[in-house]
Coordinates of C-alpha atoms and ligand atoms in Angstrom, one line a residue:
M1 CA 17.8 27.0 -23.7
S2 CA 14.5 25.0 -22.8
K3 CA 13.7 21.6 -24.1
Q4 CA 10.5 21.0 -25.5
F5 CA 8.4 17.6 -24.8
D6 CA 4.6 17.1 -25.3
V7 CA 4.2 15.8 -21.9
I8 CA 6.5 16.4 -18.8
V9 CA 5.3 14.0 -16.0
I10 CA 7.0 15.0 -12.3
G11 CA 7.7 12.0 -10.2
A12 CA 8.4 8.4 -11.4
G13 CA 6.3 6.5 -8.8
P14 CA 3.8 4.3 -9.6
G15 CA 1.8 7.1 -11.0
G16 CA 4.3 9.3 -12.9
Y17 CA 6.4 6.3 -14.6
I18 CA 3.4 4.3 -15.6
A19 CA 2.0 7.9 -17.0
A20 CA 5.3 8.3 -18.7
I21 CA 5.1 4.9 -20.8
R22 CA 1.5 5.1 -21.5
A23 CA 1.8 8.5 -23.0
A24 CA 4.7 7.6 -24.7
Q25 CA 3.0 4.5 -26.2
L26 CA 0.2 6.7 -27.5
G27 CA 3.1 8.6 -29.6
F28 CA 3.9 11.6 -27.2
N29 CA 7.6 13.0 -26.8
V30 CA 7.5 12.5 -22.9
A31 CA 9.9 13.8 -20.0
C32 CA 9.9 12.2 -16.5
I33 CA 11.7 13.9 -13.9
D34 CA 12.2 12.3 -10.5
E35 CA 14.7 13.4 -8.0
W36 CA 15.2 10.0 -5.6
K37 CA 18.6 8.8 -5.4
T38 CA 20.0 5.7 -3.6
A39 CA 22.2 6.3 -0.8
D40 CA 25.2 6.2 -3.1
G41 CA 23.7 8.7 -5.0
K42 CA 22.7 6.8 -8.3
P43 CA 19.0 7.7 -9.5
A44 CA 16.4 5.4 -8.3
P45 CA 12.8 5.9 -10.4
G46 CA 10.0 4.3 -8.6
G47 CA 8.8 6.3 -5.8
T48 CA 7.8 5.3 -2.6
C49 CA 6.4 2.1 -3.4
T50 CA 9.6 0.8 -5.0
N51 CA 12.4 2.3 -2.8
V52 CA 10.6 2.7 0.8
G53 CA 6.9 1.3 0.0
C54 CA 5.6 -1.7 -1.5
I55 CA 8.1 -3.4 -3.0
P56 CA 10.7 -3.3 0.3
S57 CA 8.0 -4.2 2.4
K58 CA 6.9 -7.3 0.7
A59 CA 10.4 -8.2 0.4
L60 CA 10.8 -8.1 4.2
L61 CA 7.4 -9.5 4.8
Q62 CA 8.6 -12.5 3.0
S63 CA 12.0 -13.2 4.4
S64 CA 10.4 -12.8 7.8
E65 CA 7.3 -15.3 7.3
Y66 CA 9.5 -17.8 6.1
Y67 CA 12.0 -17.5 9.2
E68 CA 8.5 -18.0 11.2
H69 CA 7.5 -21.0 9.3
A70 CA 11.2 -22.6 9.7
G71 CA 11.2 -21.6 13.5
K72 CA 7.3 -22.7 14.4
H73 CA 5.6 -24.6 11.5
F74 CA 8.3 -26.7 9.7
G75 CA 7.9 -29.4 12.5
E76 CA 4.4 -29.6 11.5
H77 CA 5.8 -31.3 8.0
G78 CA 8.4 -33.7 9.7
I79 CA 11.4 -31.1 9.2
S80 CA 13.5 -30.2 11.9
L81 CA 15.9 -27.4 12.0
S82 CA 18.5 -26.9 14.8
N83 CA 20.4 -23.5 15.2
L84 CA 18.0 -21.1 13.2
K85 CA 19.4 -18.0 12.7
M86 CA 18.0 -14.9 11.4
D87 CA 20.5 -13.0 9.8
V88 CA 19.3 -9.2 9.8
A89 CA 22.0 -7.6 7.7
K90 CA 21.4 -10.4 4.7
M91 CA 17.6 -10.1 4.9
I92 CA 18.0 -6.1 4.7
G93 CA 20.5 -6.8 2.1
R94 CA 18.2 -8.9 -0.2
K95 CA 15.6 -6.2 0.3
D96 CA 17.8 -3.5 -1.2
Q97 CA 18.6 -5.9 -4.0
V98 CA 15.0 -6.4 -4.8
V99 CA 14.8 -2.9 -4.3
K100 CA 17.4 -2.0 -6.8
Q101 CA 16.1 -4.9 -9.8
N102 CA 12.9 -2.7 -9.6
N103 CA 14.8 0.8 -10.2
D104 CA 16.6 -1.0 -13.1
G105 CA 13.6 -2.6 -14.3
I106 CA 11.9 1.2 -14.8
L107 CA 15.1 2.6 -16.4
Y108 CA 14.8 -0.3 -18.9
L109 CA 10.9 0.9 -19.2
F110 CA 12.1 4.3 -19.7
K111 CA 14.6 3.3 -22.7
K112 CA 12.5 0.8 -24.2
N113 CA 9.5 3.3 -24.7
K114 CA 11.9 6.3 -25.5
V115 CA 10.7 8.2 -22.2
T116 CA 13.3 10.9 -21.5
Y117 CA 14.1 10.7 -17.7
F118 CA 15.9 13.6 -15.8
N119 CA 17.2 12.3 -12.0
G120 CA 16.6 16.1 -10.2
R121 CA 13.8 17.9 -8.6
G122 CA 11.0 19.3 -11.0
S123 CA 9.5 22.9 -10.2
F124 CA 7.1 25.0 -12.1
V125 CA 8.4 28.1 -13.3
K126 CA 6.0 30.0 -15.1
A127 CA 3.3 29.6 -17.5
V128 CA 4.3 30.1 -21.2
D129 CA 2.4 30.5 -24.8
G130 CA 0.7 27.3 -24.9
G131 CA 2.2 25.6 -21.9
Y132 CA 4.5 25.7 -18.9
E133 CA 8.3 25.8 -18.2
I134 CA 9.6 23.2 -15.4
A135 CA 13.1 23.6 -14.0
V136 CA 15.0 20.4 -13.4
A137 CA 17.3 21.2 -10.2
G138 CA 19.8 18.5 -10.2
D139 CA 23.5 17.7 -11.0
K140 CA 22.5 18.3 -14.5
P141 CA 20.2 21.9 -14.0
E142 CA 17.4 22.0 -17.0
T143 CA 14.8 23.7 -18.4
L144 CA 11.6 21.9 -19.8
T145 CA 8.4 23.1 -21.6
A146 CA 5.6 20.7 -22.5
S147 CA 1.8 21.8 -23.0
Q148 CA 0.8 18.9 -20.5
V149 CA 2.4 18.7 -17.5
I150 CA 1.3 15.4 -15.3
V151 CA 2.1 16.0 -11.6
A152 CA 2.6 12.7 -9.7
T153 CA 4.8 13.7 -6.6
G154 CA 3.5 11.4 -4.4
S155 CA 3.2 11.6 -0.1
N156 CA 5.2 11.7 2.7
A157 CA 4.8 10.0 6.0
R158 CA 3.2 12.0 8.7
P159 CA 4.8 12.4 11.9
L160 CA 3.6 12.8 15.5
P161 CA 3.5 16.5 16.3
G162 CA 6.5 17.7 17.7
V163 CA 8.4 14.5 17.2
A164 CA 10.6 14.5 14.2
F165 CA 11.7 11.4 12.3
D166 CA 15.3 10.6 12.8
E167 CA 15.3 7.2 11.4
E168 CA 17.2 5.6 13.8
T169 CA 14.7 5.6 16.8
I170 CA 11.8 7.6 15.8
L171 CA 11.0 5.9 12.3
S172 CA 8.9 6.6 9.3
N173 CA 8.4 4.0 6.9
D174 CA 11.9 4.4 5.7
G175 CA 13.8 3.9 9.0
A176 CA 11.2 0.9 9.5
L177 CA 12.3 -0.9 6.3
R178 CA 16.2 -0.7 7.6
I179 CA 16.5 -1.5 11.0
G180 CA 20.2 -2.8 11.7
A181 CA 18.9 -5.3 14.2
V182 CA 16.4 -6.8 15.5
P183 CA 14.9 -4.5 18.5
K184 CA 14.1 -6.0 21.7
K185 CA 10.9 -3.9 22.4
L186 CA 9.4 -1.8 19.3
G187 CA 6.6 0.6 19.5
V188 CA 4.5 1.1 16.9
I189 CA 2.0 4.2 16.4
G190 CA -1.1 3.6 14.6
S191 CA -2.2 0.3 13.6
G192 CA -3.0 1.2 10.0
V193 CA -1.7 -0.8 7.1
I194 CA 2.0 0.4 7.7
G195 CA 1.5 -0.6 11.4
L196 CA 0.4 -4.0 10.9
E197 CA 2.7 -5.1 8.0
M198 CA 6.0 -3.3 9.6
G199 CA 4.9 -4.6 13.0
S200 CA 4.6 -8.0 11.7
V201 CA 7.9 -8.0 10.0
W202 CA 9.7 -7.3 13.5
R203 CA 7.7 -9.3 15.4
R204 CA 8.2 -12.4 13.3
V205 CA 11.9 -12.0 13.7
G206 CA 12.1 -11.7 17.3
A207 CA 10.9 -8.3 18.4
D208 CA 8.4 -7.4 21.4
V209 CA 5.9 -5.4 19.5
T210 CA 3.2 -3.2 21.0
V211 CA 0.8 -1.2 18.5
L212 CA -0.9 2.0 20.0
E213 CA -3.9 2.9 17.9
G214 CA -6.3 5.8 18.4
L215 CA -9.4 4.7 17.0
P216 CA -11.4 2.1 19.4
T217 CA -11.9 -0.3 16.4
F218 CA -9.8 -2.4 14.6
L219 CA -9.2 -1.8 11.2
G220 CA -12.7 0.4 10.8
A221 CA -12.2 0.3 7.0
V222 CA -12.4 -3.2 6.6
D223 CA -15.6 -5.7 6.9
E224 CA -16.3 -6.0 10.2
Q225 CA -16.2 -9.8 10.4
I226 CA -13.0 -10.0 8.4
A227 CA -11.4 -7.3 10.8
K228 CA -12.7 -9.7 13.8
E229 CA -11.0 -12.7 12.4
A230 CA -7.7 -11.1 11.8
K231 CA -7.3 -9.0 15.0
K232 CA -8.0 -12.5 16.5
A233 CA -5.3 -14.3 14.6
L234 CA -2.6 -11.2 15.2
D235 CA -3.7 -11.4 18.8
K236 CA -2.5 -15.5 18.9
Q237 CA 0.6 -14.4 17.0
G238 CA 1.6 -12.3 19.8
L239 CA 1.4 -8.7 18.2
K240 CA -0.2 -6.7 21.0
I241 CA -2.7 -4.0 19.9
E242 CA -3.9 -1.6 22.0
L243 CA -7.0 0.3 20.6
G244 CA -8.4 3.4 21.9
V245 CA -5.3 5.0 23.3
K246 CA -4.6 8.8 23.6
V247 CA -0.7 9.2 22.5
G248 CA 0.9 12.0 24.8
E249 CA 4.6 12.7 24.9
V250 CA 7.4 10.7 23.2
K251 CA 10.6 11.4 24.9
T252 CA 14.1 9.9 24.1
S253 CA 16.7 9.3 26.5
K254 CA 20.3 7.6 26.6
K255 CA 20.5 4.7 28.8
G256 CA 24.1 3.5 28.4
K257 CA 25.2 3.3 24.9
D258 CA 21.5 2.8 23.7
I259 CA 19.0 4.9 23.4
Q260 CA 15.2 4.5 24.7
V261 CA 12.1 6.0 24.0
S262 CA 9.3 6.4 26.5
V263 CA 5.6 7.0 25.0
A264 CA 3.2 8.6 27.5
Y265 CA -0.1 7.2 26.7
T266 CA -3.7 7.1 28.1
N267 CA -5.2 3.7 27.6
A268 CA -9.3 2.8 26.3
K269 CA -10.0 2.8 30.0
G270 CA -8.5 6.9 30.7
E271 CA -5.6 5.2 32.7
A272 CA -1.9 6.7 32.4
Q273 CA 0.5 4.4 30.6
T274 CA 3.9 4.4 29.7
L275 CA 5.6 2.4 26.7
E276 CA 9.2 1.9 27.0
V277 CA 11.0 0.8 23.9
D278 CA 14.1 1.0 21.8
K279 CA 12.6 2.1 18.4
L280 CA 9.5 3.5 17.7
I281 CA 7.7 3.5 14.1
V282 CA 5.3 6.3 13.5
S283 CA 2.8 5.2 10.9
I284 CA -0.2 7.2 11.1
G285 CA -0.9 8.3 7.8
R286 CA 0.6 10.1 5.1
V287 CA 0.1 13.7 3.7
P288 CA 0.5 14.7 0.2
N289 CA 3.8 15.8 -1.4
T290 CA 4.4 19.3 -3.3
N291 CA 7.6 20.1 -1.7
G292 CA 10.0 21.9 -3.9
L293 CA 7.2 21.9 -6.7
N294 CA 6.5 25.7 -6.8
P295 CA 2.5 25.0 -7.4
E296 CA 2.6 28.9 -6.5
A297 CA 4.6 30.2 -9.6
V298 CA 1.6 28.9 -12.0
G299 CA -1.4 29.3 -9.5
L300 CA -2.1 25.4 -9.2
K301 CA -4.5 24.7 -6.2
L302 CA -4.0 22.6 -3.5
D303 CA -6.6 21.9 -0.6
E304 CA -6.1 22.3 3.5
R305 CA -4.5 19.1 3.6
G306 CA -1.9 20.2 0.6
A307 CA -3.4 17.5 -1.8
I308 CA -3.9 18.9 -5.3
V309 CA -7.1 19.5 -6.1
V310 CA -8.5 17.5 -9.3
D311 CA -11.7 16.8 -11.0
D312 CA -13.0 13.0 -11.4
D313 CA -10.8 13.1 -14.3
C314 CA -7.5 14.3 -12.9
K315 CA -7.9 17.7 -13.9
T316 CA -6.5 20.4 -12.0
N317 CA -7.3 24.2 -11.9
L318 CA -4.9 24.8 -14.6
P319 CA -5.4 24.2 -18.5
G320 CA -3.1 21.3 -19.5
V321 CA -2.1 20.6 -15.6
W322 CA -3.1 17.0 -14.5
A323 CA -2.2 15.5 -11.2
V324 CA -2.3 11.6 -10.1
G325 CA -1.8 9.0 -7.0
D326 CA -1.0 10.1 -3.3
V327 CA -0.8 13.9 -4.2
V328 CA -4.4 13.8 -5.2
R329 CA -7.7 12.9 -3.1
G330 CA -8.3 9.0 -3.0
P331 CA -6.9 5.9 -1.6
M332 CA -3.0 6.1 -1.2
L333 CA -2.4 2.9 -3.3
A334 CA 0.3 2.2 -6.1
H335 CA -2.6 0.6 -8.2
K336 CA -5.0 3.6 -7.9
A337 CA -2.1 5.9 -8.9
E338 CA -1.1 3.7 -12.0
E339 CA -4.6 3.9 -13.1
E340 CA -5.0 7.4 -13.0
G341 CA -1.6 7.5 -14.7
V342 CA -3.0 5.6 -17.6
A343 CA -6.3 7.4 -18.0
V344 CA -4.8 10.7 -17.9
A345 CA -2.3 9.7 -20.5
E346 CA -5.2 8.6 -22.6
R347 CA -7.3 11.4 -21.9
I348 CA -4.5 13.7 -23.1
A349 CA -4.6 11.8 -26.5
G350 CA -8.2 12.3 -26.5
Q351 CA -8.9 8.9 -25.6
H352 CA -11.9 8.0 -22.8
G353 CA -9.6 6.8 -19.5
H354 CA -11.7 5.6 -17.1
V355 CA -11.0 4.6 -13.2
D356 CA -13.6 2.9 -11.3
F357 CA -12.9 3.6 -7.7
N358 CA -15.6 1.2 -6.2
L359 CA -13.1 -1.2 -8.1
V360 CA -9.8 -0.5 -6.1
P361 CA -8.9 -3.5 -4.3
W362 CA -7.3 -3.0 -0.9
V363 CA -4.6 -5.9 0.4
I364 CA -2.9 -5.8 3.6
Y365 CA -0.1 -8.4 3.8
T366 CA -0.3 -9.6 7.4
S367 CA -0.5 -13.3 8.0
P368 CA -3.0 -14.2 7.4
E369 CA -3.4 -11.5 4.5
I370 CA -6.4 -9.0 4.4
A371 CA -8.2 -8.3 1.1
W372 CA -11.1 -6.5 -0.3
V373 CA -12.8 -4.9 -3.1
G374 CA -16.5 -3.0 -2.8
K375 CA -18.7 -2.4 -0.1
T376 CA -18.5 -3.5 3.3
E377 CA -21.7 -4.9 5.3
Q378 CA -21.5 -1.6 7.5
Q379 CA -21.6 0.3 4.2
L380 CA -24.7 -1.8 2.7
K381 CA -26.4 -1.4 6.3
E382 CA -25.6 2.3 6.2
A383 CA -26.9 2.9 2.7
G384 CA -29.9 0.8 3.6
V385 CA -29.3 -1.9 0.4
K386 CA -30.7 -5.0 0.8
Y387 CA -28.0 -7.7 0.6
K388 CA -27.3 -11.4 0.9
A389 CA -24.0 -12.8 2.2
G390 CA -22.3 -15.9 2.0
T391 CA -19.0 -16.8 3.6
F392 CA -17.1 -19.8 3.5
P393 CA -14.0 -20.7 5.9
F394 CA -10.8 -21.9 4.6
M395 CA -11.2 -24.6 7.7
A396 CA -13.2 -26.1 5.4
N397 CA -10.9 -26.2 1.6
G398 CA -8.4 -29.0 1.1
R399 CA -5.5 -27.1 -0.3
A400 CA -5.8 -24.4 2.7
R401 CA -5.5 -27.9 5.0
A402 CA -2.8 -29.4 2.8
L403 CA -1.1 -26.1 3.2
G404 CA -1.2 -26.1 7.0
D405 CA -3.0 -22.1 6.7
T406 CA -6.8 -22.7 7.4
T407 CA -7.1 -19.2 9.1
G408 CA -10.2 -16.9 7.8
M409 CA -12.6 -17.1 5.4
V410 CA -14.1 -15.7 2.0
K411 CA -17.2 -13.1 2.1
F412 CA -19.4 -12.3 -0.8
L413 CA -21.6 -9.7 -0.5
A414 CA -24.7 -10.1 -3.0
D415 CA -27.5 -7.7 -4.1
A416 CA -30.9 -9.0 -2.5
A417 CA -32.6 -8.6 -5.7
T418 CA -30.4 -9.0 -8.7
D419 CA -27.7 -10.9 -7.0
E420 CA -24.7 -8.4 -8.3
I421 CA -21.9 -9.1 -6.2
L422 CA -21.5 -5.4 -4.1
G423 CA -18.4 -7.0 -2.2
V424 CA -15.8 -9.3 -1.6
H425 CA -13.7 -9.7 1.4
I426 CA -10.8 -12.2 2.6
V427 CA -9.0 -13.0 5.1
G428 CA -6.6 -16.0 4.9
P429 CA -3.9 -17.2 2.8
M430 CA -3.2 -15.7 -0.8
A431 CA -5.8 -13.5 0.0
S432 CA -4.0 -10.8 -2.2
E433 CA -4.2 -12.8 -5.3
L434 CA -7.8 -14.4 -4.6
I435 CA -9.2 -11.2 -4.8
A436 CA -8.3 -10.4 -8.3
E437 CA -11.1 -12.9 -9.7
A438 CA -13.7 -10.6 -7.6
C439 CA -12.1 -7.6 -9.1
V440 CA -12.7 -9.1 -12.6
A441 CA -16.4 -10.4 -11.7
M442 CA -17.2 -6.8 -10.6
A443 CA -15.8 -5.2 -13.4
F444 CA -18.0 -7.5 -15.5
R445 CA -20.8 -6.6 -13.1
A446 CA -21.3 -10.4 -12.3
S447 CA -23.7 -12.1 -10.0
S448 CA -22.8 -14.6 -7.1
E449 CA -24.4 -17.2 -9.4
D450 CA -21.9 -16.3 -12.0
I451 CA -19.0 -17.6 -10.1
A452 CA -20.8 -20.2 -8.4
R453 CA -21.3 -21.7 -12.1
I454 CA -17.6 -21.3 -12.6
C455 CA -15.3 -24.6 -12.8
H456 CA -12.6 -23.9 -10.2
A457 CA -9.2 -26.0 -10.5
H458 CA -8.9 -28.8 -7.2
P459 CA -7.7 -28.6 -4.8
S460 CA -7.4 -24.7 -4.8
L461 CA -7.7 -21.6 -2.4
S462 CA -9.9 -20.2 -5.2
E463 CA -12.6 -23.1 -4.5
S464 CA -13.5 -21.0 -0.8
T465 CA -14.2 -18.1 -3.4
K466 CA -16.7 -20.3 -5.5
E467 CA -18.0 -21.8 -2.5
A468 CA -18.6 -18.6 -0.8
A469 CA -20.3 -17.6 -3.8
L470 CA -22.7 -20.5 -3.4
A471 CA -23.1 -19.7 0.7
V472 CA -25.1 -16.6 -0.9
D473 CA -27.7 -18.9 -1.6
K474 CA -27.2 -20.9 1.2
R475 CA -25.6 -24.1 -1.2
T476 CA -22.1 -24.7 0.0
L477 CA -21.0 -28.0 -1.2
N478 CA -18.3 -28.4 1.2
F479 CA -19.4 -26.8 4.5
Ligands
FAD1 P1 5.5 8.1 -5.1 O1 5.5 6.7 -5.4 O2 5.3 8.5 -3.8 O3 6.4 8.7 -5.9 C1 6.4 9.8 -6.6 C2 7.6 10.5 -6.6 O4 7.9 11.8 -6.8 C3 8.9 10.4 -5.7 O5 10.0 9.3 -6.4 C4 9.4 11.5 -5.1 O6 10.7 11.4 -5.2 C5 9.2 12.3 -6.5 N1 9.0 13.5 -6.6 C6 8.0 14.3 -5.6 N2 8.6 15.7 -5.9 C7 9.3 15.9 -6.9 C8 9.9 16.9 -7.5 N3 9.3 18.2 -7.3 N4 10.8 16.7 -8.5 C9 10.8 15.5 -9.0 N5 10.5 14.5 -8.3 C10 9.8 14.6 -7.3 N6 0.4 0.5 -1.8 C11 0.2 -0.6 -2.5 O7 -0.8 -0.5 -3.7 N7 0.8 -1.8 -1.9 C12 1.4 -2.1 -1.1 O8 1.7 -2.9 -0.7 C13 1.6 -0.6 -0.6 N8 2.6 -0.6 0.5 C14 3.3 0.4 1.1 C15 4.3 0.2 1.9 C16 4.8 1.1 2.6 C17 5.7 1.3 3.7 C18 4.3 2.7 2.0 C19 5.0 4.0 2.8 C20 3.4 2.6 1.0 C21 2.8 1.6 0.7 N9 1.9 1.7 -0.5 C22 1.1 0.5 -1.0 C23 1.4 3.0 -1.2 C24 2.1 3.4 -2.2 O9 3.5 3.3 -2.1 C25 1.8 4.6 -2.9 O10 0.3 4.7 -2.8 C26 2.6 4.8 -4.1 O11 3.7 5.0 -4.1 C27 2.0 6.3 -4.5 O12 2.6 6.2 -6.0 P2 2.9 7.9 -6.3 O13 3.3 7.7 -7.9 O14 1.7 8.9 -6.3 O15 4.1 8.4 -5.5
NAI2 P1 -3.4 4.0 7.6 O1 -4.3 5.7 7.3 O2 -3.3 3.0 7.3 O3 -3.3 4.1 9.1 C1 -3.4 4.9 10.1 C2 -3.6 4.4 11.8 O4 -3.2 5.1 12.6 C3 -5.0 4.7 11.8 O5 -5.7 3.5 12.5 C4 -5.2 5.8 12.5 O6 -6.6 5.6 13.5 C5 -4.3 5.9 13.6 N1 -3.7 7.0 13.9 C6 -3.7 8.4 13.5 N2 -3.2 9.2 14.6 C7 -2.9 8.7 15.2 C8 -2.5 9.0 16.6 N3 -2.3 10.2 16.9 N4 -2.1 8.1 17.5 C9 -2.9 6.8 17.6 N5 -3.0 6.3 16.5 C10 -3.4 7.0 15.3 O7 -1.6 4.9 7.4 P2 -0.3 4.2 7.5 O8 -0.4 3.0 8.0 O9 0.6 5.3 8.0 O10 -0.1 4.0 5.9 C11 -0.4 4.9 5.0 C12 -0.8 4.5 3.7 O11 0.2 3.9 2.8 C13 -1.9 3.6 3.7 O12 -3.4 4.4 4.1 C14 -2.2 3.3 2.6 O13 -2.7 3.6 1.7 C15 -0.8 2.6 1.9 N6 -0.1 1.9 2.5 C16 -0.9 0.7 1.7 C17 -0.3 -0.6 1.9 C18 -1.1 -1.8 1.3 O14 -1.6 -1.6 0.4 N7 -0.6 -3.1 1.5 C19 0.7 -0.7 2.8 C20 1.5 0.0 3.9 C21 0.9 1.5 3.4

């Protein structure tokens, strides 16, 4: 006997669980199906983000940053420590607890909002009169039907061709977040977001980390000036990043009790090289996931990358079937998935859900943090847009000096004629938090003059945002 719902959401990552909650808030009877389980078999909603992505990576970044501060920077404050140690098992255990708090939080939210949660794999069975039949395979198999289905099945790590993840030696994000002891030598393929964040974690706690990047430019999507500043800081910290390499054969071999990985590659000068490491993280992007969804059963259209084809409103080729998050086009970011989830739930309710893709901020949680929203200087140049730029260095900010973290800058790009803010780029302390002001300003189509005229608390890092806005008009007060 099939259970009838108004809306079925497949996937409880940030796209799916938020869509389910919003749909329930709007008065629909909602089911949310997710197959993730903990190692000991407990349901673990939250998707990649909660289980092996945003949340655990930030927990490890925090722990490793404290360790680095204690070892390298506490002395400046007159604090001396002896016998400083890193207990990796404890750090990983804390990270697991943080993940669990988030899993439990989502289970609580489902209850609070009366979303019916099914732990198992959801797949299309067939189209039925006025909707779709979805099978749930798991400990308790079920059949559900609804007229509206939201697919939010996320993404998986992309392996190097012919090099499977074993999560012990060749690691995706999953294995990279649960290495049991600090590897002496760690290799990372890809200096994208995961490579830099995970490379930073393990370098801070003592690994000798080498990152091999295929492209000749560092963080090509980031504003060039900001990327250059970030690279300088990461180089200084000892993260070895080789750009413009071509990765060849990856071999694992036994050395006594240990396993060694050797990566053959050609460097930017065309010379053949070999990198020998104890563990290798492969972070070369992610692929949309529709494993087990059985899209063929209903004729749901995928593109050549395996992403579900959607229009600007997240509508698929099938009436009543929507798709959001990493499984569709656009940046693979948790907050983008969430915004799409909310917008789809509202569209199902006949409202005008809206996502502005130009206002999706990016943050890379290295130290210094890198954050931006809107256009980069190179994008504006390419598009022939006339702009004014203003920058302000954290070196000239009192709070940054007090914190002992003066790396980086805030950069504003504004339209030359109207002064409307077109992009804000930050490399430096708490860039992840500072970028919110830029998002708000740009959502209200503010000018740089608007920000320059707003009273910002002193002393605060956010004064650098105001000063960068003043710099657009060449009238910084503190630099
Ligand atoms: P997912 O979070 O992948 O969730 C999909 C869910 O669907 C999973 O639980 C999966 O098990 C389930 N599922 C799939 N198929 C089925 C099926 N057939 N039946 C039932 N369930 C199914 N983004 C940020 O914005 N900020 C960050 O700091 C950040 N850090 C990251 C760090 C790492 C290491 C990684 C890997 C990613 C990070 N991301 C970050 C990206 C972010 O995790 C994703 O963009 C986000 O999780 C996408 O959400 P989603 O809901 O589309 O999919
Ligand atoms: P990515 O797309 O950020 O970076 C992949 C890097 O690998 C690129 O620089 C690419 O040029 C390089 N590359 C690709 N193939 C290669 C090869 N064969 N050899 C050498 N280099 C190669 O992908 P990543 O880091 O795997 O992360 C996936 C996604 O997860 C991100 O794009 C982002 O959407 C999301 N994410 C977001 C985070 C955040 O918001 N802070 C943190 C981590 C992940």
